PDB file of C-alpha atoms in Angstrom:
ATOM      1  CA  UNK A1189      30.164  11.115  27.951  1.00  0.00           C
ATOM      2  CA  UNK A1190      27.315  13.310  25.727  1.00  0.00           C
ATOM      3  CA  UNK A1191      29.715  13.082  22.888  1.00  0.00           C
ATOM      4  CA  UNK A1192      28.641   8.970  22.572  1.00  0.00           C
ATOM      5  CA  UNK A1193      25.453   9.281  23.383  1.00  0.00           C
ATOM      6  CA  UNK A1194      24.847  11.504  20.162  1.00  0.00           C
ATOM      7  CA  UNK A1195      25.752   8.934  17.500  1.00  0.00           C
ATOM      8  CA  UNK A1196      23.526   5.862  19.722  1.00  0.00           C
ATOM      9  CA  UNK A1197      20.458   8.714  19.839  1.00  0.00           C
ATOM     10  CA  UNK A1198      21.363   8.902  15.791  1.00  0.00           C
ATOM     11  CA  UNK A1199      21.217   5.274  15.452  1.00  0.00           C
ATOM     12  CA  UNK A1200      18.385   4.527  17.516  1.00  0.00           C
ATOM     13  CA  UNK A1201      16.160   7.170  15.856  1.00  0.00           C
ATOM     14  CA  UNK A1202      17.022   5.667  12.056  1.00  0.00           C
ATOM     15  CA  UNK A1203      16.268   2.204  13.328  1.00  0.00           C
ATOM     16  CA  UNK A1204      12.926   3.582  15.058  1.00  0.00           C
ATOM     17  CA  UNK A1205      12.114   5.199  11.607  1.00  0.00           C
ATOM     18  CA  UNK A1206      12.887   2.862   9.099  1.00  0.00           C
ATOM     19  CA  UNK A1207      10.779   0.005  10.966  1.00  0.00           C
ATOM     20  CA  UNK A1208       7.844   2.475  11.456  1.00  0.00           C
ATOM     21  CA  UNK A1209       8.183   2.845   7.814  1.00  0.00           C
ATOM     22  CA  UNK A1210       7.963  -0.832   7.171  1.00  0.00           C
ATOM     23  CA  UNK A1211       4.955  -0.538   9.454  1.00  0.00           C
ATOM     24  CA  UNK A1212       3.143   1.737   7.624  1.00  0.00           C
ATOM     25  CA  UNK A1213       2.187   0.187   3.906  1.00  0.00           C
ATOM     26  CA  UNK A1214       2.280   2.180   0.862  1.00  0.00           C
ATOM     27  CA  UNK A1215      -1.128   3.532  -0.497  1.00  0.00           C
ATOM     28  CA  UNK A1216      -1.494   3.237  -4.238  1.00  0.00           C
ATOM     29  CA  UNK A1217      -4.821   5.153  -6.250  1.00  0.00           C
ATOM     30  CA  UNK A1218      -5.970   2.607  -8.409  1.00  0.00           C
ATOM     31  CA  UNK A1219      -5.273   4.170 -12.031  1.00  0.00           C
ATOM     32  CA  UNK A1220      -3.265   7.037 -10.936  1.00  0.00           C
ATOM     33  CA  UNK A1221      -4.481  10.115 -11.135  1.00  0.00           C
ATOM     34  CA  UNK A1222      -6.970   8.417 -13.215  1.00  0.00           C
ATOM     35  CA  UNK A1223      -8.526   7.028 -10.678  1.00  0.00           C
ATOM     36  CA  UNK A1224     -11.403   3.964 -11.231  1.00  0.00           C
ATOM     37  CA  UNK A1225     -12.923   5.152 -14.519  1.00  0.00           C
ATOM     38  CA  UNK A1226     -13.781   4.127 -18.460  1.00  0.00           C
ATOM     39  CA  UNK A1227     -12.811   7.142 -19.449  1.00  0.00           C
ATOM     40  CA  UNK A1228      -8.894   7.873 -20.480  1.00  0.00           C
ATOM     41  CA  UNK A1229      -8.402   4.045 -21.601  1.00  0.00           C
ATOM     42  CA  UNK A1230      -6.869   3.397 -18.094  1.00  0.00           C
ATOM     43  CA  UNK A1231      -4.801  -0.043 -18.573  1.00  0.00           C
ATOM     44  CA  UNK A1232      -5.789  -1.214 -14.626  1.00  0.00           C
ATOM     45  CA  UNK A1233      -3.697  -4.784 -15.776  1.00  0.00           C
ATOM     46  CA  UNK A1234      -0.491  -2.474 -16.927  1.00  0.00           C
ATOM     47  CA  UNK A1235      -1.054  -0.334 -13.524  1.00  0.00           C
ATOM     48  CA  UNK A1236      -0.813  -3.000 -11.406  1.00  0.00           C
ATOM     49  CA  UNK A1237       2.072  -4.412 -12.707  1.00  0.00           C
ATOM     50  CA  UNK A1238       4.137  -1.389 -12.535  1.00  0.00           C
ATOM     51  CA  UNK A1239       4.098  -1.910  -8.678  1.00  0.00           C
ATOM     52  CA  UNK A1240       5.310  -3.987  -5.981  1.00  0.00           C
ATOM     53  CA  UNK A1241       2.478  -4.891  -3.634  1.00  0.00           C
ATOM     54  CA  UNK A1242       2.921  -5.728   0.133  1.00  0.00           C
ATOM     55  CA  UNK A1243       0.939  -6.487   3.571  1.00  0.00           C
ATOM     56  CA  UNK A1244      -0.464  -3.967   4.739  1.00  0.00           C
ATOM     57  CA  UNK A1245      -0.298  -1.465   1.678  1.00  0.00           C
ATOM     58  CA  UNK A1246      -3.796   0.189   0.999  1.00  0.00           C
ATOM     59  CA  UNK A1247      -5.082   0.523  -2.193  1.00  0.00           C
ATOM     60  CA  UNK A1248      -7.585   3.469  -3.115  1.00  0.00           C
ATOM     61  CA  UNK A1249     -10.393   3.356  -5.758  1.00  0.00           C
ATOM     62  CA  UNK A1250     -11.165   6.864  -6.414  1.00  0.00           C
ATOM     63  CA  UNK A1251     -14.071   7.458  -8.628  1.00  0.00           C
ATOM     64  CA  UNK A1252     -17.502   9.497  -9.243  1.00  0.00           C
ATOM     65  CA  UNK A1253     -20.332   7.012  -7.446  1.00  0.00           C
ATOM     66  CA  UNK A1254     -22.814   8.302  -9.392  1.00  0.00           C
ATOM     67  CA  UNK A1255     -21.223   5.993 -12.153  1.00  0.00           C
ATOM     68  CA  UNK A1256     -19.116   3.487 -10.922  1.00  0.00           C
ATOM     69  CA  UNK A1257     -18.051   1.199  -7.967  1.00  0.00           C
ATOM     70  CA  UNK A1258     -16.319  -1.449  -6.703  1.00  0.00           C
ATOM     71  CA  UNK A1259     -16.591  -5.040  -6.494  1.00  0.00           C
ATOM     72  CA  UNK A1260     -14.014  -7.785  -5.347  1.00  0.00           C
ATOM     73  CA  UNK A1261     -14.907 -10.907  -6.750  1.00  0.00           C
ATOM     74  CA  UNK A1262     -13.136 -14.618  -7.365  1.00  0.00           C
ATOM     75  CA  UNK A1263     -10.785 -15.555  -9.977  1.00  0.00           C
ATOM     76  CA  UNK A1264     -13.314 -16.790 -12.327  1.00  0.00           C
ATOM     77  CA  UNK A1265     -15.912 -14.109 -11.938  1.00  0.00           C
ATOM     78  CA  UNK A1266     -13.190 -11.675 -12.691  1.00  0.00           C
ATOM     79  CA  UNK A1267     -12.256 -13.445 -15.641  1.00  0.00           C
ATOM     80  CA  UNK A1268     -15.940 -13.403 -16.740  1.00  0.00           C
ATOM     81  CA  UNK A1269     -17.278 -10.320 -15.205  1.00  0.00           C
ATOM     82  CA  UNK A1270     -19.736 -12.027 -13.290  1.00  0.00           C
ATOM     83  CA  UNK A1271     -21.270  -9.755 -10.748  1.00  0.00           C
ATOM     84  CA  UNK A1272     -23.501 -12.219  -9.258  1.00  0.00           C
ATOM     85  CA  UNK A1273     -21.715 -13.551  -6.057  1.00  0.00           C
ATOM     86  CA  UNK A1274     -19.344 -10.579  -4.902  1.00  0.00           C
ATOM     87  CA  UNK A1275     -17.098 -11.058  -1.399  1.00  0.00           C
ATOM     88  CA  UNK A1276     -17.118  -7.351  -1.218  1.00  0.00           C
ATOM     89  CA  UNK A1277     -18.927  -4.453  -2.432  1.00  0.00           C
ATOM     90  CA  UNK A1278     -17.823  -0.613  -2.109  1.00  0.00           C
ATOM     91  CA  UNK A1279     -19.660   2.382  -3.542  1.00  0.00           C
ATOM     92  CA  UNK A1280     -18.032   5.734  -1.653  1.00  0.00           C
ATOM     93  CA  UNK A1281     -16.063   7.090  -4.860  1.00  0.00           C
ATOM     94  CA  UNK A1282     -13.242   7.253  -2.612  1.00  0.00           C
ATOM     95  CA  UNK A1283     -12.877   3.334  -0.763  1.00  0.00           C
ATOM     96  CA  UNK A1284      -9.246   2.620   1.060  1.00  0.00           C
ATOM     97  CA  UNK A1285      -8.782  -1.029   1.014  1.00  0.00           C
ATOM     98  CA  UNK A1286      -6.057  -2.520   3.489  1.00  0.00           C
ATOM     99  CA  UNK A1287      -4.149  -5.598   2.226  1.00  0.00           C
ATOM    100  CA  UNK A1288      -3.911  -7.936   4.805  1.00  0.00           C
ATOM    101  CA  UNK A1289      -3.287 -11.259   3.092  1.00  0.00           C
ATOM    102  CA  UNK A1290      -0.948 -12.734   0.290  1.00  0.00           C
ATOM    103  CA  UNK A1291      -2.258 -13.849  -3.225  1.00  0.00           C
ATOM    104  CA  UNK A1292      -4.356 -12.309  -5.982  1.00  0.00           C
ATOM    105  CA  UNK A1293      -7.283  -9.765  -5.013  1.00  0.00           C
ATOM    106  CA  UNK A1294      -9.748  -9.333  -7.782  1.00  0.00           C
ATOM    107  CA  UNK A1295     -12.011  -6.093  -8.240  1.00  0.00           C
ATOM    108  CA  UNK A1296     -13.906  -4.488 -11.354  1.00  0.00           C
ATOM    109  CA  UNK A1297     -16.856  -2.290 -11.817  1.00  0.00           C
ATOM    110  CA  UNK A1298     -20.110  -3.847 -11.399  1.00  0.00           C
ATOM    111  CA  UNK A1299     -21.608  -1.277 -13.923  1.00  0.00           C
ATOM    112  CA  UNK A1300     -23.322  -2.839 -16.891  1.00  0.00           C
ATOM    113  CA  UNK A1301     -20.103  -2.930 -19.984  1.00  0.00           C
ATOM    114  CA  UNK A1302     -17.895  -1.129 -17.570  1.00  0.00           C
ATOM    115  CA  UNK A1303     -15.829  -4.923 -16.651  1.00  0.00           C
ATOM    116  CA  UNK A1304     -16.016  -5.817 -20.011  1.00  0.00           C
ATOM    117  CA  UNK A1305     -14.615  -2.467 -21.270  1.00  0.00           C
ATOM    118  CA  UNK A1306     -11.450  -2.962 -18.471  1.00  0.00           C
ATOM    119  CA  UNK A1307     -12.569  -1.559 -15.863  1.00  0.00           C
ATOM    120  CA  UNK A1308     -11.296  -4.359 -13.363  1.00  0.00           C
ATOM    121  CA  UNK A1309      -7.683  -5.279 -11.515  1.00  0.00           C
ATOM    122  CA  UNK A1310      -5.984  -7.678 -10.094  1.00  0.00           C
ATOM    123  CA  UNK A1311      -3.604  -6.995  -7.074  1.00  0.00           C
ATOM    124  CA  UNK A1312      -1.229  -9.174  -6.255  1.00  0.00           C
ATOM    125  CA  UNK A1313       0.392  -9.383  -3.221  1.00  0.00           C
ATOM    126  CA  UNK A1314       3.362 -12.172  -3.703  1.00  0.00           C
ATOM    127  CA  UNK A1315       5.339 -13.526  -0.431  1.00  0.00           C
ATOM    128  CA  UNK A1316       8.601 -12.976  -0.011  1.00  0.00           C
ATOM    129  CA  UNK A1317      11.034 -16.010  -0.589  1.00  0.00           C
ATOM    130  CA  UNK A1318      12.471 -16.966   2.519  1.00  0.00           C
ATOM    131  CA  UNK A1319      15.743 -17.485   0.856  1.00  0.00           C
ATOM    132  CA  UNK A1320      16.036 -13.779  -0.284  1.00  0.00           C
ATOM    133  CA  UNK A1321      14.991 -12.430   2.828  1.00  0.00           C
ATOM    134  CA  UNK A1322      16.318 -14.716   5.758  1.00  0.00           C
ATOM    135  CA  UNK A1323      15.289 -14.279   9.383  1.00  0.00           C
ATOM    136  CA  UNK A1324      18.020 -13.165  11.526  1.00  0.00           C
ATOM    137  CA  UNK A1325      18.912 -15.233  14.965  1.00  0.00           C
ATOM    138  CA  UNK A1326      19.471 -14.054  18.378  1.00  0.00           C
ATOM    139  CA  UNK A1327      22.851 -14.993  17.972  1.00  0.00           C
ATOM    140  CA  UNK A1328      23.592 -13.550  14.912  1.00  0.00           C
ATOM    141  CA  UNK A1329      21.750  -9.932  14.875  1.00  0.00           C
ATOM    142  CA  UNK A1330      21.627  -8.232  10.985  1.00  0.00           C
ATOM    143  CA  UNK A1331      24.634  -5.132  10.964  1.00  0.00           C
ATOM    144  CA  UNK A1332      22.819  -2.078  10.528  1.00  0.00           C
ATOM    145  CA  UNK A1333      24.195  -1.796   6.675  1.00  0.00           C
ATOM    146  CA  UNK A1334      22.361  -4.870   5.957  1.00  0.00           C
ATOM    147  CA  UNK A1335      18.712  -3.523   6.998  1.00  0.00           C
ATOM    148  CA  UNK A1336      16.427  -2.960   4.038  1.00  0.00           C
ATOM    149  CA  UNK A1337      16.303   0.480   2.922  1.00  0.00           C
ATOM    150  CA  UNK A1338      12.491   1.530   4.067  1.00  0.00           C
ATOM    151  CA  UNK A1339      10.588   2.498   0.410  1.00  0.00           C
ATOM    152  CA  UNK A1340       7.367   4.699   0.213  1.00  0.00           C
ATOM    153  CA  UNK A1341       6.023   4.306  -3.710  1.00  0.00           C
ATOM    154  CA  UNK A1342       3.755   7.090  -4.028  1.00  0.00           C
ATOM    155  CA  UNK A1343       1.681   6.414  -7.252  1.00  0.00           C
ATOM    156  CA  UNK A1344       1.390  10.064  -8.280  1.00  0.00           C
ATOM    157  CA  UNK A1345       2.975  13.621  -7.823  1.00  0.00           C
ATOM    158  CA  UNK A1346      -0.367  14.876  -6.824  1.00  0.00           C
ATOM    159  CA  UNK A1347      -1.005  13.135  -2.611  1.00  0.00           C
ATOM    160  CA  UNK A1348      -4.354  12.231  -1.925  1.00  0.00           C
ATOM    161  CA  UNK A1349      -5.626  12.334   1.565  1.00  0.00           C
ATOM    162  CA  UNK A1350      -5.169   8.964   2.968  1.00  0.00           C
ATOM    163  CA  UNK A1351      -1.518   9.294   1.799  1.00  0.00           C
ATOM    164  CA  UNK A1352      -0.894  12.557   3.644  1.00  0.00           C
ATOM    165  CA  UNK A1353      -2.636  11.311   6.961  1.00  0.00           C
ATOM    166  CA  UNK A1354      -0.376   8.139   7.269  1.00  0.00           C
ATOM    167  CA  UNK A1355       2.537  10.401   6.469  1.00  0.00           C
ATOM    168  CA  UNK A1356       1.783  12.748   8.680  1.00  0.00           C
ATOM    169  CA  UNK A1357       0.740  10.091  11.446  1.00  0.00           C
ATOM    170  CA  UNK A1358       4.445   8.611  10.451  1.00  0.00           C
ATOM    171  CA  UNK A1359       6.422  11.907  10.787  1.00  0.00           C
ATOM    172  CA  UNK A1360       4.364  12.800  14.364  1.00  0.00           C
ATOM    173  CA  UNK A1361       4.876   9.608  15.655  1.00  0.00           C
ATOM    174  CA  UNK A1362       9.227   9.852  14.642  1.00  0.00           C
ATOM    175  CA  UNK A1363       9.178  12.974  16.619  1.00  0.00           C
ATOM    176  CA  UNK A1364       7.516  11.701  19.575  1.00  0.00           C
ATOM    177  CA  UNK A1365      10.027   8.785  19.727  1.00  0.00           C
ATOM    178  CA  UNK A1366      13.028  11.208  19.110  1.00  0.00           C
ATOM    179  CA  UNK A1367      11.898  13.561  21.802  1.00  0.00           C
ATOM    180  CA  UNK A1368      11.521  10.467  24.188  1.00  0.00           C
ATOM    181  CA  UNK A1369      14.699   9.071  23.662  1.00  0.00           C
ATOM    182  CA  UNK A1370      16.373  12.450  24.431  1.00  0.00           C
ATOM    183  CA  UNK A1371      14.200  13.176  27.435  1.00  0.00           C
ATOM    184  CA  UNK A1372      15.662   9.839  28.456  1.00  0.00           C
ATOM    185  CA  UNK A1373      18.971  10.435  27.881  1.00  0.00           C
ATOM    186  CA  UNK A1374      19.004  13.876  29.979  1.00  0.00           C
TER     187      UNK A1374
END
């Protein structure tokens, strides 16, 4: 009788942890290690399109606030580097944005020349096609093979500190669910 209970435990705790993985977005530094800066010629539109952007994936613009910060602005007044009518403004040298719709989000450095000069990004966050990723029915439940494999895209060797709390808060949380499920099963 323990002998199959080992292999459902098994199971049950790679489900658990893949979806908590889903659950938990990726966090991307904006530039790398980098960071938000004129300095380095930072491409921020060759960054950005080296990743895959999802819901729920925070983005982190790490910078010195004595000269820079962040502004996320419209389509056009990221095109122009208008600073006039911002929908958000952030000046911490270390801001964690959380994604939480689809589409294009548009930031740049309100600093006089620093726009002009590059410093500015678009994120895009595209939705996935419904034909590549179709939702299962009740009737017809995925096989455990045909999951998606769970990806964490860390944007440099070097963590920063958001990236090692939600990992941490990711690892803690797998061990609480593994210990429950054994307590259970004893």
């Amino acid at each position: 009788m323990e002998n199959k209970r080992l292999p459902a435990l098994y199971m049950t705790m790679v489900v658990c942890g893949s979806l908590m993985e889903l659950a938990i977005g990726a966090v991307y530094t904006v530039g790398d290690s980098a960071g938000w800066t004129t300095i380095g010629n930072v491409n921020y539109k060759q960054w950005a399109a080296t990743k895959t952007f999802k819901l729920g994936d925070t983005i982190v613009f790490a910078y010195n606030k004595q000269f820079h910060n962040v502004m996320q602005v419209s389509h056009a007044d990221y095109r122009s580097c208008n600073i006039s009518a911002p929908i958000a403004t952030h000046s911490t040298g270390n801001d964690s944005i959380s994604i939480k719709t689809y589409g294009h989000h548009f930031y740049l450095c309100a600093v006089p020349g620093h726009c002009q000069a590059g410093q500015k990004v678009d994120i895009n966050v595209q939705k996935v096609s419904s034909t590549l990723a179709p939702t299962p029915s009740a009737s017809n439940p995925p096989a455990l093979a045909s999951l998606p494999s769970p990806s964490f895209s860390p944007t440099t060797n070097a963590p920063n500190s958001v990236g090692l709390a939600a990992s941490s808060a990711k690892s803690f949380i797998k061990v609480g669910l593994a210990i429950a499920i054994f307590v259970g099963m004893v």
